[in-house]
């Protein structure tokens, strides 16, 4: 007895090709540069960095909080999840949200790497003025009638 025909999934290449064809009128109207276009320029700047501070400035721009490339990619994944939810694809939306969360956790880990890197660099470098200022005894003002409120920062 012959086996029943197996239901096969099209290849990833076929799926992408079909989607590109179907989206052509939309994509031809886009005026945005390729999303990853700016990253090679930041990589070049990283190679040009001479100091840990310059290195950190570049890595923060790409990997840091706020409007970094990593932060914007997180927002993009959240927007993709929202789109999927609006179009009745909750399982796919959940996957996008899970990856957005993983990306956020990776961002936290990378921030710790950056902080550890800076701490190591500044611990090793000879910064006598900063060390003297940090190790000088604090001058305590005379007690006033009302306590002084300090910023939480």
XYZ file of C-alpha atoms in Angstrom:
153
model
C 0.000 0.000 0.000
C 1.522 3.355 -0.979
C 2.201 5.857 1.739
C -0.042 8.925 1.801
C 1.557 12.037 0.349
C 3.480 13.852 3.043
C 2.543 17.428 3.640
C 5.766 19.358 3.198
C 6.602 22.884 4.118
C 8.147 25.078 1.426
C 11.786 25.910 1.928
C 12.732 29.074 3.777
C 14.188 30.385 0.514
C 10.848 29.827 -1.257
C 8.904 31.494 1.549
C 11.157 34.568 1.496
C 11.074 34.785 -2.283
C 7.243 34.589 -2.349
C 6.915 37.202 0.398
C 9.354 39.550 -1.379
C 7.331 39.184 -4.573
C 4.014 39.805 -2.819
C 5.384 42.819 -0.926
C 7.133 44.417 -3.914
C 4.629 47.296 -4.380
C 5.018 48.167 -0.691
C 8.825 47.804 -0.521
C 9.363 49.810 -3.709
C 7.666 52.765 -2.028
C 9.942 52.637 1.023
C 12.466 55.429 1.300
C 14.298 53.971 4.296
C 17.876 52.763 4.141
C 18.571 49.136 4.940
C 18.162 48.672 8.675
C 21.686 47.386 9.278
C 23.324 49.980 7.041
C 24.663 52.113 9.911
C 26.247 49.310 11.942
C 29.380 48.916 9.756
C 30.125 52.630 10.223
C 29.931 52.157 14.008
C 32.228 49.114 13.701
C 34.706 51.319 11.820
C 34.520 53.894 14.622
C 35.202 51.126 17.128
C 38.385 50.247 15.251
C 39.395 53.929 15.327
C 38.917 54.275 19.096
C 42.202 54.904 20.897
C 41.080 54.995 24.519
C 38.687 53.059 26.723
C 36.507 56.165 26.970
C 36.254 56.387 23.173
C 35.606 52.655 22.962
C 32.844 52.975 25.583
C 31.259 55.930 23.774
C 30.927 53.859 20.612
C 29.718 50.671 22.311
C 27.166 52.670 24.312
C 25.806 54.198 21.127
C 25.258 50.757 19.658
C 24.545 48.629 22.732
C 23.444 51.043 25.456
C 20.096 52.125 26.830
C 17.876 54.632 25.122
C 18.196 55.135 21.399
C 21.021 52.689 20.784
C 20.822 50.188 17.952
C 20.120 47.423 20.467
C 17.393 49.453 22.173
C 15.746 50.291 18.884
C 15.900 46.631 17.813
C 14.113 45.721 21.045
C 11.377 48.243 20.199
C 11.186 46.822 16.678
C 10.583 43.304 18.042
C 7.864 44.650 20.341
C 6.226 46.376 17.355
C 6.394 43.106 15.405
C 4.683 41.343 18.311
C 1.973 44.017 18.413
C 1.393 43.613 14.667
C 1.062 39.856 15.020
C -1.424 40.239 17.866
C -3.553 42.660 15.829
C -3.533 40.127 12.974
C -4.614 37.168 15.107
C -1.243 35.471 15.365
C -0.753 35.285 19.145
C 1.769 32.408 19.066
C 4.063 34.302 16.707
C 3.562 37.464 18.800
C 4.647 35.535 21.892
C 7.804 34.416 20.111
C 8.666 37.999 19.108
C 8.068 39.169 22.691
C 10.221 36.363 24.081
C 13.068 37.364 21.753
C 12.583 41.029 22.690
C 12.944 40.017 26.341
C 16.053 37.962 25.553
C 17.482 40.957 23.718
C 16.755 43.155 26.724
C 18.544 40.671 28.999
C 21.480 40.585 26.587
C 21.563 44.385 26.700
C 21.773 44.237 30.501
C 24.623 41.729 30.316
C 26.469 43.855 27.762
C 26.041 46.923 29.982
C 27.733 45.010 32.807
C 30.586 44.078 30.467
C 31.017 47.748 29.578
C 30.992 48.807 33.232
C 33.488 46.084 34.144
C 35.711 47.155 31.262
C 35.706 50.790 32.350
C 36.268 49.880 36.000
C 39.278 47.777 35.027
C 40.733 50.468 32.790
C 40.328 53.257 35.317
C 41.629 51.081 38.135
C 44.823 50.371 36.138
C 45.493 53.847 34.811
C 47.390 56.420 36.805
C 44.832 59.076 37.655
C 46.443 60.892 40.604
C 44.114 63.924 40.603
C 41.016 61.757 40.627
C 42.475 59.473 43.297
C 43.429 62.426 45.513
C 39.983 63.950 45.151
C 38.280 60.643 45.938
C 40.499 59.851 48.938
C 40.516 63.338 50.515
C 38.612 63.531 53.774
C 35.146 64.982 53.401
C 34.504 68.305 55.059
C 31.456 68.032 57.260
C 29.524 71.305 57.592
C 28.313 72.449 60.980
C 24.881 71.138 61.899
C 22.092 73.426 60.807
C 18.685 73.934 62.323
C 16.988 72.038 59.488
C 18.361 68.974 57.711
C 19.585 69.432 54.174
C 17.807 67.277 51.613
C 20.103 65.679 49.071
C 19.265 64.472 45.635
C 18.851 60.715 45.267
C 21.547 60.774 42.609
